[in-house]
Every structure is written in structure tokens, then in C-alpha cells.
CSV table of C-alpha atoms and ligand atoms in Angstrom, one decimal:
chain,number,residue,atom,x,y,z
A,1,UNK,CA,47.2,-18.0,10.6
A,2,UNK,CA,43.5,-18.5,10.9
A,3,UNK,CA,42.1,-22.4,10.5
A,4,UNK,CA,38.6,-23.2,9.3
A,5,UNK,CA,36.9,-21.2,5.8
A,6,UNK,CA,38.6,-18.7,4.1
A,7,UNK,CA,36.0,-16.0,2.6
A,8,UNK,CA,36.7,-13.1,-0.4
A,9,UNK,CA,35.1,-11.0,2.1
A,10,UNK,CA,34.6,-11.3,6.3
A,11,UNK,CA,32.2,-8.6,7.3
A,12,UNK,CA,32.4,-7.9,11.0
A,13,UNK,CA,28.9,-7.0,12.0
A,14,UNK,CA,25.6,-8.1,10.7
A,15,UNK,CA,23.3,-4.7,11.2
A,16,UNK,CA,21.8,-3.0,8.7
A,17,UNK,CA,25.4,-1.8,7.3
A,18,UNK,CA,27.3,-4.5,7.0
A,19,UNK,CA,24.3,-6.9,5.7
A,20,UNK,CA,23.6,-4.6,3.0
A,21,UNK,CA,27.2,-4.2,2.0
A,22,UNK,CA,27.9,-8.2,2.4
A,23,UNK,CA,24.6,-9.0,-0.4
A,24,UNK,CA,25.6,-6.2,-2.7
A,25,UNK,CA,29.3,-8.2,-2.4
A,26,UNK,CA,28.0,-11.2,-3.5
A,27,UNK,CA,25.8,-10.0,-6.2
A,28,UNK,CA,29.4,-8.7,-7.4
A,29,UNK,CA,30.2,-11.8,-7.4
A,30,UNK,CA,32.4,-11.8,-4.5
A,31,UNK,CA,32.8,-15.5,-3.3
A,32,UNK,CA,32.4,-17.0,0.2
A,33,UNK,CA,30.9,-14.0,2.0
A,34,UNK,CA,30.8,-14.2,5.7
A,35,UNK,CA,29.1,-11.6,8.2
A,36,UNK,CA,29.8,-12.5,11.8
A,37,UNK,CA,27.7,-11.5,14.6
A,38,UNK,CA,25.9,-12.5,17.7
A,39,UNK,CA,22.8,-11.7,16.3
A,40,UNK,CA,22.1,-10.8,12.9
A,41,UNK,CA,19.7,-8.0,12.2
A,42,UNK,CA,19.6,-6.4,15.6
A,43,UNK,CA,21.8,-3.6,15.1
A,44,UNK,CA,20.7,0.2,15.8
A,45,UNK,CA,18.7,0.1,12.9
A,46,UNK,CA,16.1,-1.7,14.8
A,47,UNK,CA,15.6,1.4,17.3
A,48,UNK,CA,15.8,3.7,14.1
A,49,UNK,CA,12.0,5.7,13.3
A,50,UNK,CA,13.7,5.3,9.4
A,51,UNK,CA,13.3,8.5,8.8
A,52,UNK,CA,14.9,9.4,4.7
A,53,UNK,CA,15.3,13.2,5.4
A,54,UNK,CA,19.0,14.4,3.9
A,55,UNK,CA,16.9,18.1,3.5
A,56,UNK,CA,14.9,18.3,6.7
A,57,UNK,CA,18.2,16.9,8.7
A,58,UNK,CA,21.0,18.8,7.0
A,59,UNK,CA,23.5,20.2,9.5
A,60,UNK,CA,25.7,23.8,8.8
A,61,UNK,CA,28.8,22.6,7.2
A,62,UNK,CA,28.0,19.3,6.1
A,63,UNK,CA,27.5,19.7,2.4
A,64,UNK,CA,29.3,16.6,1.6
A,65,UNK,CA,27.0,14.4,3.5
A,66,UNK,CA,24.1,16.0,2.1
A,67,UNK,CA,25.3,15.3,-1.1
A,68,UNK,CA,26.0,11.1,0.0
A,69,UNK,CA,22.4,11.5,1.9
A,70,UNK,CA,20.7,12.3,-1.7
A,71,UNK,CA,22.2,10.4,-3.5
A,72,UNK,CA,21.3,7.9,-0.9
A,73,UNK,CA,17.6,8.7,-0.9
A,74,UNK,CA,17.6,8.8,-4.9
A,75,UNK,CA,18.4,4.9,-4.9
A,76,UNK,CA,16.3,4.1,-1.8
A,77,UNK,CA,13.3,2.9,-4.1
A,78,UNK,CA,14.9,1.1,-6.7
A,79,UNK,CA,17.1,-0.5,-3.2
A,80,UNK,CA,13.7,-1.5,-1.9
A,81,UNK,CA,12.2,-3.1,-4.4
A,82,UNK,CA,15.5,-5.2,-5.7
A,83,UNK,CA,15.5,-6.4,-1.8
A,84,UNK,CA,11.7,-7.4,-1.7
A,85,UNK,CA,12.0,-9.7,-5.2
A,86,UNK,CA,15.5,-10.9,-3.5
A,87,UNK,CA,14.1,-11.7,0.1
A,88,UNK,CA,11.5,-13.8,-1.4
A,89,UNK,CA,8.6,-11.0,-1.3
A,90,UNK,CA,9.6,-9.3,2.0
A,91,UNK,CA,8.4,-5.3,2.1
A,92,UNK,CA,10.8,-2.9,3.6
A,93,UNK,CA,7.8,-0.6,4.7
A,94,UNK,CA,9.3,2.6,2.1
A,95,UNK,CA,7.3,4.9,1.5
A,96,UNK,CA,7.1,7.8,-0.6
A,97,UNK,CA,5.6,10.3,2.0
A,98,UNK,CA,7.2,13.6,2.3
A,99,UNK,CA,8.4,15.5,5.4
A,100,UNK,CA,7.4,18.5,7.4
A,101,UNK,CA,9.6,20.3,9.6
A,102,UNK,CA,7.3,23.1,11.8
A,103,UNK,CA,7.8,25.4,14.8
A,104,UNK,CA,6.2,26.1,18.0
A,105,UNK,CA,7.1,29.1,18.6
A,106,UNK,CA,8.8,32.3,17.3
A,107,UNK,CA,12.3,31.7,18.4
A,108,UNK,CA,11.5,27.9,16.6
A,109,UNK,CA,10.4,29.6,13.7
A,110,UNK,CA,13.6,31.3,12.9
A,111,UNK,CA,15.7,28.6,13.0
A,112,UNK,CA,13.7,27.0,10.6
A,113,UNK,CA,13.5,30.1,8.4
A,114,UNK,CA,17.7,29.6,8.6
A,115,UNK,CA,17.0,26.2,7.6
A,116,UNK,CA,15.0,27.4,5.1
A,117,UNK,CA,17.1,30.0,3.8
A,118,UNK,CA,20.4,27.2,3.8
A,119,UNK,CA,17.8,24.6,1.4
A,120,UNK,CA,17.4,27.9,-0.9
A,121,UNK,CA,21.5,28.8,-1.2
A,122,UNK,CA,21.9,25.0,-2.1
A,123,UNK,CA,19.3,25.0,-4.4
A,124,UNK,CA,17.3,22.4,-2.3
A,125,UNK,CA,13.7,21.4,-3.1
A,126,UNK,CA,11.7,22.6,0.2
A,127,UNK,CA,8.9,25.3,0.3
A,128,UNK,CA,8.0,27.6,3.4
A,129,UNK,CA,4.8,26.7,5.1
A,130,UNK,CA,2.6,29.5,7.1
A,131,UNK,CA,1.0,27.9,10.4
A,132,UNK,CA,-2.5,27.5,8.4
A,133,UNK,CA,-0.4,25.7,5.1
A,134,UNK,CA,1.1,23.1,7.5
A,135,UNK,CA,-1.9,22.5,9.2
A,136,UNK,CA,-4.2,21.9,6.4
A,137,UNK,CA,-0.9,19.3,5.4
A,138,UNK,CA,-1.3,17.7,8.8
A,139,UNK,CA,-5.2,18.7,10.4
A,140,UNK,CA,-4.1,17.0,14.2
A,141,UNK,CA,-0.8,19.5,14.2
A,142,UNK,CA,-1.5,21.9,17.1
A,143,UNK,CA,-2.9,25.4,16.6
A,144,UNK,CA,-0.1,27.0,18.2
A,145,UNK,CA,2.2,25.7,14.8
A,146,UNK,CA,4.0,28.9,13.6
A,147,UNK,CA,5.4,27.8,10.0
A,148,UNK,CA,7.5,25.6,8.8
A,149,UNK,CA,8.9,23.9,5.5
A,150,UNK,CA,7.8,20.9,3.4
A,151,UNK,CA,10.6,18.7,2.1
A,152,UNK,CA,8.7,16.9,-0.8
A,153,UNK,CA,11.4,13.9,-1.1
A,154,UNK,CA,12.3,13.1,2.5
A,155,UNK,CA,10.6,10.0,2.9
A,156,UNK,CA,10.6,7.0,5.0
A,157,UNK,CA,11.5,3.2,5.6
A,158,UNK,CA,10.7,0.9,8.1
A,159,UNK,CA,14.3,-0.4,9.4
A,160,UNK,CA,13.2,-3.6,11.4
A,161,UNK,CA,11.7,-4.8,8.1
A,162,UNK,CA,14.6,-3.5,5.9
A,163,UNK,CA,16.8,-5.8,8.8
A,164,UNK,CA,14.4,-8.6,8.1
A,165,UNK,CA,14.6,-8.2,4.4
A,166,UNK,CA,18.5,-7.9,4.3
A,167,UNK,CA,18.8,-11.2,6.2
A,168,UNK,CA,16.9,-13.0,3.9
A,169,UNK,CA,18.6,-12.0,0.9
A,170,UNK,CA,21.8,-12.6,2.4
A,171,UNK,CA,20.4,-16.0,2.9
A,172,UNK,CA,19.3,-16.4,-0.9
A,173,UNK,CA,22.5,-15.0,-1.8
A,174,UNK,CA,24.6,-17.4,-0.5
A,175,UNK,CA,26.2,-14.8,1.8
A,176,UNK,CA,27.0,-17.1,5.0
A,177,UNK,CA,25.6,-15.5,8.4
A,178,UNK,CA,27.4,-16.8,11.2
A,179,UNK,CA,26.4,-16.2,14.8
A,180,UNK,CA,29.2,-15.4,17.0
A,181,UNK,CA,31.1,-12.4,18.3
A,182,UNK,CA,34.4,-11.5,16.7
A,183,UNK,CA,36.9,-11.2,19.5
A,184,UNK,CA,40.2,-10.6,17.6
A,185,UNK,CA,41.3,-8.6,14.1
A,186,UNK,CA,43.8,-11.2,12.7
A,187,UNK,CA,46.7,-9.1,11.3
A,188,UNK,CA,49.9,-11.2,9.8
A,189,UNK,CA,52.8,-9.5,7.9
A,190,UNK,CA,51.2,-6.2,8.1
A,191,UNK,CA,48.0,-7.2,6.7
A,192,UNK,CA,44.4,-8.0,7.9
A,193,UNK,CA,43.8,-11.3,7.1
A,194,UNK,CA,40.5,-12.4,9.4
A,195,UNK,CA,39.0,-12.8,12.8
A,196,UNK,CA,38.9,-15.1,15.8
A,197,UNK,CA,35.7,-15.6,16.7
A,198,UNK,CA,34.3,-16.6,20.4
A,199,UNK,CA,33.0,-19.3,19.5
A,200,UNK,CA,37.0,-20.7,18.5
A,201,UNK,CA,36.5,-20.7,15.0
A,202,UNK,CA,38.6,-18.3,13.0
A,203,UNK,CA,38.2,-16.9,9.3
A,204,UNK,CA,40.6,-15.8,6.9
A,205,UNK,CA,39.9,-13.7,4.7
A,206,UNK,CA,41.0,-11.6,1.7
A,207,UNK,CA,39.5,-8.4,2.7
A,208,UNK,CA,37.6,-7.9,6.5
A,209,UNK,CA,35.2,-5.2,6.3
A,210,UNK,CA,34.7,-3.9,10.3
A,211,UNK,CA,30.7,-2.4,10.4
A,212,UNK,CA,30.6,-2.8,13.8
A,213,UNK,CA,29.0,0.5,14.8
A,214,UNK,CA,30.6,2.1,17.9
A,215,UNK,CA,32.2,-1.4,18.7
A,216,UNK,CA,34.3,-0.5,15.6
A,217,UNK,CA,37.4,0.8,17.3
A,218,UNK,CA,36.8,-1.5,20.1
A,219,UNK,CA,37.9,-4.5,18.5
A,220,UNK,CA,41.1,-6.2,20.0
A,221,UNK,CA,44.2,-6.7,17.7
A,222,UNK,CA,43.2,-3.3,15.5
A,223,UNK,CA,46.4,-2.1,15.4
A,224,UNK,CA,46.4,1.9,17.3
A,225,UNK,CA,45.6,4.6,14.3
A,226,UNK,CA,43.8,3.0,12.0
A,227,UNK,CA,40.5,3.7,12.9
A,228,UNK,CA,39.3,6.8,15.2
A,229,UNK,CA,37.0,6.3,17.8
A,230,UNK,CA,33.3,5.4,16.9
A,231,UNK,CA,31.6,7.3,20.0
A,232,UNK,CA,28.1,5.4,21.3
A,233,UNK,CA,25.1,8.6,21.0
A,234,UNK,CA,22.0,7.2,22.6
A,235,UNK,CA,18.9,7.9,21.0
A,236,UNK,CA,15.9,6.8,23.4
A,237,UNK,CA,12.7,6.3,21.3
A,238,UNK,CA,8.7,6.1,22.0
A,239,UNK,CA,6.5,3.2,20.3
A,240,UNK,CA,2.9,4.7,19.5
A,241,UNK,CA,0.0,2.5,18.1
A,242,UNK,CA,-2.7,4.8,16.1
A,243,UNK,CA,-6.1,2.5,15.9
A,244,UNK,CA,-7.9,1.9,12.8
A,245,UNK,CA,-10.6,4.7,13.9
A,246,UNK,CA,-7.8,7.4,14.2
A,247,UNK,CA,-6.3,7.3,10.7
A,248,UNK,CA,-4.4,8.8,8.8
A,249,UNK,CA,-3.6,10.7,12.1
A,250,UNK,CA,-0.5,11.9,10.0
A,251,UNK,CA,0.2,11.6,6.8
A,252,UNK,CA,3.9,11.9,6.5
A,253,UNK,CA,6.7,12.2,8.9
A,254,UNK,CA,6.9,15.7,10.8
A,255,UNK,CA,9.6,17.1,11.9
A,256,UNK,CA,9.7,20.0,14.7
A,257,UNK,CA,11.8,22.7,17.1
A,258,UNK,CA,9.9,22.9,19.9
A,259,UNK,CA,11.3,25.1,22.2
A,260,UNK,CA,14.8,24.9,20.6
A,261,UNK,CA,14.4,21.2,21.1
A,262,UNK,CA,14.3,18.6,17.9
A,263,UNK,CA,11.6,15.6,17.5
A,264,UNK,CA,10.2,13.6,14.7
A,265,UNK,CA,7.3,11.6,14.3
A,266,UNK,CA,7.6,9.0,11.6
A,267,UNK,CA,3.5,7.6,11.2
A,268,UNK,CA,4.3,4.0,8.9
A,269,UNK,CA,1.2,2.6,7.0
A,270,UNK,CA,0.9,0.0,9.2
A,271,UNK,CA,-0.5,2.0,12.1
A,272,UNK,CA,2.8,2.3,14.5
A,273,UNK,CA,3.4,6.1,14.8
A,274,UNK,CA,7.0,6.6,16.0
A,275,UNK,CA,8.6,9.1,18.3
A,276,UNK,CA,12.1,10.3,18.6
A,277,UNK,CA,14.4,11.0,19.7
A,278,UNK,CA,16.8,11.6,22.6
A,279,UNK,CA,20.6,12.4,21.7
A,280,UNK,CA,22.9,11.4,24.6
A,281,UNK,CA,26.7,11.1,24.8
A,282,UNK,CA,27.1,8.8,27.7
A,283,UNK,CA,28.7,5.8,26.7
A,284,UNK,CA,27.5,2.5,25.9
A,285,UNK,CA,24.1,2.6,28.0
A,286,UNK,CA,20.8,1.8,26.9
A,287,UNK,CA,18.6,2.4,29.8
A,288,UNK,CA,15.5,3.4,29.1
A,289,UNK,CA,14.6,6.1,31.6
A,290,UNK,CA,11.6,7.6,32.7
A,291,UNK,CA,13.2,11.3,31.7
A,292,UNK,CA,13.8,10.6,28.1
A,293,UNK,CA,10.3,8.9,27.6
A,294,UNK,CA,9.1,12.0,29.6
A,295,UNK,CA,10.7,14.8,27.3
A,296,UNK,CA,9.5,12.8,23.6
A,297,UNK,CA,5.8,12.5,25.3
A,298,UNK,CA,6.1,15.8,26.8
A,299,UNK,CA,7.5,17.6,23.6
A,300,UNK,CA,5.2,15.6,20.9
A,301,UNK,CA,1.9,16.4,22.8
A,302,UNK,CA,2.4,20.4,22.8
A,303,UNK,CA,2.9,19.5,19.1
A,304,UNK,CA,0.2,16.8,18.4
A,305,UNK,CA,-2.0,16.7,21.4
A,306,UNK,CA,-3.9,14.0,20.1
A,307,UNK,CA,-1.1,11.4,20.8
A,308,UNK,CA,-2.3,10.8,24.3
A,309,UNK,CA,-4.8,9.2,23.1
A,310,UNK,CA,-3.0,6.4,21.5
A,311,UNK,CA,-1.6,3.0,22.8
A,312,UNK,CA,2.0,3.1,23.8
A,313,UNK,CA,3.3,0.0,22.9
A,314,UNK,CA,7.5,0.4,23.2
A,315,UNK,CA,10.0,2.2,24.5
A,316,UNK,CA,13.6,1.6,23.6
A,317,UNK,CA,17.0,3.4,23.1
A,318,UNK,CA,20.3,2.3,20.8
A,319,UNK,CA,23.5,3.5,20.0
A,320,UNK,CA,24.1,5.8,17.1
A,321,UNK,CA,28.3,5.4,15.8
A,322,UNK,CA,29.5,8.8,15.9
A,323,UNK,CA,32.8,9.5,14.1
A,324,UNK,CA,34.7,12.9,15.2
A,325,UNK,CA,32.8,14.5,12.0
A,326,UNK,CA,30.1,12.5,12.4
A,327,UNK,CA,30.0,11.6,8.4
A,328,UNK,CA,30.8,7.6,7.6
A,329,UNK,CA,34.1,5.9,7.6
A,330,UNK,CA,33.7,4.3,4.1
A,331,UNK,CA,36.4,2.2,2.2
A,332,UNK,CA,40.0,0.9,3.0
A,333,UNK,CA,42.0,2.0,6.2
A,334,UNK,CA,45.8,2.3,6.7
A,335,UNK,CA,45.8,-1.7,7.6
A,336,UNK,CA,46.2,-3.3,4.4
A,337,UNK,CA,43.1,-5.5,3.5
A,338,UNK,CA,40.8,-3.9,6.5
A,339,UNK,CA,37.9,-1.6,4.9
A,340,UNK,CA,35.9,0.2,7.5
A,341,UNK,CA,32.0,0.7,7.0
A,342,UNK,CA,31.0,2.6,10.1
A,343,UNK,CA,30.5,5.7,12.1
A,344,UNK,CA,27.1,6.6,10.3
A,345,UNK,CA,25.8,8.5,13.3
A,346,UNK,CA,22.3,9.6,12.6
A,347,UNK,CA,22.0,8.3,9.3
A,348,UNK,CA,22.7,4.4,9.0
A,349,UNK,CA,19.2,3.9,7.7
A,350,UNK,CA,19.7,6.5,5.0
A,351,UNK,CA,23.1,6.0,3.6
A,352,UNK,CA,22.2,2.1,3.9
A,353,UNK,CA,22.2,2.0,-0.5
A,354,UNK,CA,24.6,4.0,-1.1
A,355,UNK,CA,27.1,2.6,1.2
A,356,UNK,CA,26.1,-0.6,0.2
A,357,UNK,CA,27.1,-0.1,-3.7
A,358,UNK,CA,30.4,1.8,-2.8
A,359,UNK,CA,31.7,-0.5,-0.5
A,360,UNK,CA,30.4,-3.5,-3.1
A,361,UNK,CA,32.2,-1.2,-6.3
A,362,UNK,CA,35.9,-1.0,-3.8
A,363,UNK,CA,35.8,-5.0,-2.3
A,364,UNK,CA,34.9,-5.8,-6.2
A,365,UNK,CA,37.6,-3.7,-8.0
A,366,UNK,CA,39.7,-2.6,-5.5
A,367,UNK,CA,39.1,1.3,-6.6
A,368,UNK,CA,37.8,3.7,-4.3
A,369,UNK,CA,34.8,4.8,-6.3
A,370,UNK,CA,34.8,8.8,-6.1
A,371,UNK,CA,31.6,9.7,-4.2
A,372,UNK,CA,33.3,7.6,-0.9
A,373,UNK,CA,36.5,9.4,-1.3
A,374,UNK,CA,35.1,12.0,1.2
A,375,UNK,CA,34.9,9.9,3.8
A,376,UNK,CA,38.2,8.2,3.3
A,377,UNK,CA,38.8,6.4,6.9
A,378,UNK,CA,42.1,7.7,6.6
A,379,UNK,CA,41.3,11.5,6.8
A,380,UNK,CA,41.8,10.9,10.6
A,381,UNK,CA,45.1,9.1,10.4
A,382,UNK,CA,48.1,11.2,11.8
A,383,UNK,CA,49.9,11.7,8.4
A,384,UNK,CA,46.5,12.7,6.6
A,385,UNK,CA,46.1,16.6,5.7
A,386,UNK,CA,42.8,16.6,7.7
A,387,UNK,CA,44.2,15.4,10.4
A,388,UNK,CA,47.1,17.6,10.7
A,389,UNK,CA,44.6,20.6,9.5
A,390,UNK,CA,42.3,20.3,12.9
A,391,UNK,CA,45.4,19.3,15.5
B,401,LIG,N1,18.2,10.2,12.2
B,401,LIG,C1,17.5,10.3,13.3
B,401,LIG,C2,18.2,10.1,14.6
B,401,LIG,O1,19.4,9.8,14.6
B,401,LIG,O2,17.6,10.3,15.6
């Protein structure tokens, strides 16, 4: 059995995830919170532009996550401004911007006009743009924009602050951060019941909440099934800086097809203008390369061809947790006491809230609330009607 503390609730990773989920725990009133990590608040979140666009980024197919993404993005604003008053004043950058999504060219255009058509069938709240309409929205856009759509409530968050601001109210909250690297799942009598940690201590815990991104299924003593493999996606992002004299170069984030390829740029008040991104399925790399850098600069200046005028002040890539549907593993697994809170794939930032208060609602009161039961970790175990369905 493990020595040391015993916490209500050990959450095993301290990005952007599992910090929200371990303060909206102790606000339930959940004692002895822990989050372990080797570094709080450097999850992928800190690459992420913090783009909150369920309408622009809606997928064929994936209705259900549209449906968690707005609900998501309906609680971002009151989310923000609870966490600024309970980090002691910290801003989480949100902003109620808007999105574009445009084309370069004809072949671009009609996938959008597809997009556009889906948003309509659902009922969604976007409106079609001409080439002129999107440029009058956005003036540095270049003239070669054929169309697009306007999505009037995808907005945007800045997620190194959000990190920063999740920290602190963990802090305030009494939630214990401890830096170290969980190195074993405890399991006794069929149950999870902590974590040894590398640095020798171990916690017990009641219920052990794994939001360790696509180190999820890596970590040793997880008994085989419960969880499915979280796949690493790289995303490699650009770091622009637009000066005083330049702005508003863009007033709200664009999206774009150029070519058949996808970018956004995400412009934050503050003057950083943010471009992204790569998808990659190559493991667990993070190498910045030249190629990757080349294709955002190269695909971002047919569309804004004032960016190379701007400082570049970062490059950098991170690891997006892909589940096989790529829609979130949320609530409690086969293992008795272990609740997973991963495999977010491209949308960690903006299911942040909402994961937050369901996860909260189930370690609380031990019912899975109703708009998680969708993502049930155990659609993927072999007994599970899914699972069976798509072997
Ligand atoms: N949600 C944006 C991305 O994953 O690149």
C-alpha cells in the first residue's frame, strides 16, 4: 500500500486538463487534492494558438463533440472570469473576437461552401462571406481570397495565461501541486488506489484521475484494456510579433484552406499574432524543423502577405492526445477508482470548462453526469458495444 498522504483525489498530470479538473474538485469540496507532475503548467496547452472554434473546426461525423465543443465555448467566459478573481487578478487573454474561415482558391472555396452547407443542416450560426465581405472584415487578407464564412462565436483564449491562471488558483485552493513524475498506477485488490512517484514518495488516494495527455496509456502498472492508446499528433507552431504601428493587423482569428491545406492565425490583444499549425503522426518528437516552419510561413503569406513583415519571435511544436475517435476520454474506466481525463486531440484548450465541471460533478457524486456519457472511456473496452461494433 502506498506510504506518505492520502488525497480524495490524485490527478496525474498538471496541464491545462488536469489543473482545471483538480480546482473545480476542490471547489466541490473534495479534500486533499494532489496533481503530480514534473512541471506544472507546461502541458500542450502552452504550444496551443487557443483558438475557441467548435463551428469553424467541426469535422464530418462528429456531432457529439460539437455539441461538448459548445457547450464548452458557452461557459468559457463565465470560466474566465471565476479564474481571474480566483488567481488573484490573473487574465486568461479571452476574448470575444469571432472567426473567419476563407479560401484561396476555387477548389478551397468548395470545401468551405460544404462546410458551410454542414453549419446550415445543424442549424449552426455562421454566414457565407464573398471575397470583398471577408476582406472589408479583415483589410490585410490577400486579394486573391475567394469566400468564406464568419463564425460569430468562435473566439479565443490565450492558453499560457489560462496555464498561469490555473496554477494559481490551484494554489489559492488548497489543491497541492507536487513536482515529480508519476512512475507507477498503484492497483490493490482490483482497485486503483494511487501512484509511486520518482521522487519515492507514493500517494494513496480515493480516486486517481490519469490527464496525462498521450503519456496516458503509457503509464506502468495500468492494467492492459483499460485505457486505449493516446497517440502523440505534433502540431509545429510559428510565434509572430505585430508592432504597435501595424495594428489591429487582424481583428479576429482567421481560419483558411489554402490549397487543400488548413492554417489559422489567432492575433491576441497583446500584439503576438499566432500561426499554426502542422498535424504530424510521428511519435513522441518535438523537433522543430525547418519544413514545418517553412509550410506555416509559406501558407500564411499567400494568405496575409503582410506577415513578412513582422518579428518572428518563436517557433515550437507539442503533442496533441489523440484517442482512436479523437473525442475525450472523460469519467471512470474499467479499473475501479481510475477516472481518465485525456485524449482531447485538437481541442484541450476548448473543452478545458466543460471537462473541468463534469469530471468535478463524477469525483463529487460519483454519477456520470449525462453530457460525458459520450465519451465514456469504456466505449473502447473489448466488452463495450462500440468496441465490438468497429472490430
Ligand atoms: N485546435 C487547433 C490544433 O489542434 O491545431
Amino acid at each position: 500500500m502506498p506510504s506518505g498522504s492520502r488525497a480524495d483525489v490524485l490527478v496525474i498530470g498538471g496541464g491545462v486538463i488536469g489543473l482545471a479538473v483538480a480546482w473545480r474538485a476542490a471547489q466541490r469540496g473534495l479534500r486533499n487534492v494532489i496533481v503530480v507532475d514534473p512541471g506544472h503548467g507546461r502541458g500542450a496547452a502552452g504550444v496551443a494558438a487557443g483558438m475557441l472554434a467548435p463551428v469553424t473546426e467541426l469535422q464530418y461525423g462528429e456531432e457529439p463533440l460539437l455539441h461538448l465543443g459548445m457547450a464548452s465555448n458557452r461557459r468559457y467566459e463565465g470560466f474566465a472570469a471565476e479564474l481571474t478573481e480566483a488567481s488573484g487578478g490573473l487574465d486568461t487573454g479571452y476574448r470575444r473576437c469571432g472567426t473567419i474561415a476563407v479560401a484561396l482558391d476555387s477548389d478551397d472555396r468548395a470545401e468551405l461552401r460544404e462546410l458551410y452547407a454542414f453549419h446550415q443542416r445543424l442549424g449552426l450560426d455562421s454566414s457565407w462571406l464573398t471575397g470583398r465581405e471577408a476582406r472589408r472584415l479583415e483589410p490585410m487578407l490577400a486579394p486573391g481570397v475567394r469566400g468564406g464564412l464568419h463564425a460569430a462565436d468562435d473566439h479565443q483564449v490565450d492558453p499560457r495565461r489560462l496555464l498561469t491562471a490555473l496554477v494559481a488558483a490551484c494554489e489559492r485552493a488548497g489543491v497541492r501541486l507536487h513536482r515529480a513524475e508519476a512512475v507507477e498506477l498503484l492497483v490493490d485488490g482490483g482497485r486503483a488506489v494511487g501512484a509511486r512517484l520518482d521522487d519515492g514518495e507514493s500517494v494513496a488516494a480515493e480516486q486517481v484521475v490519469l490527464a496525462a495527455g498521450p503519456h496516458s496509456h503509457r503509464l506502468p502498472g495500468l492494467p492492459e484494456g483499460v485505457l486505449p492508446a493516446v497517440r502523440p499528433v505534433k502540431g509545429q507552431i510559428v510565434r509572430l510579433r505585430i508592432p504597435e504601428a501595424y495594428r489591429p493587423f487582424l481583428s479576429r482569428n482567421v481560419r483558411a484552406v489554402v490549397r487543400g491545406r488548413h492554417l489559422y492565425l489567432v492575433p491576441r490583444e497583446n500584439g503576438e499574432l499566432v500561426i499554426g499549425a502542422t498535424t504530424e503522426e510521428q511519435g513522441y518528437d518535438t523537433t522543430v524543423t525547418a519544413g514545418g516552419v517553412y509550410e506555416l510561413l509559406r501558407d500564411a503569406h499567400e494568405l496575409v502577405p503582410g506577415i513578412t513583415e513582422l518579428p518572428l519571435v518563436e517557433t515550437s511544436a507539442g503533442l496533441r492526445p489523440g484517442s482512436p475517435d479523437n473525442a475525450p476520454l472523460l469519467g471512470p474506466t474499467d479499473l475501479p477508482g481510475l477516472v481518465a481525463a485525456t485524449g482531447h486531440y485538437r481541442n484541450g484548450v476548448l473543452l478545458t470548462p466543460v471537462t473541468a465541471d463534469l469530471l468535478a460533478d463524477y469525483l463529487a457524486t460519483g454519477e456520470v453526469p449525462q453530457p460525458a456519457r459520450p465519451f465514456a472511456p469504456t466505449r473502447f473496452s473489448p466488452a463495450s458495444p462500440v468496441a465490438k461494433a468497429s472490430a
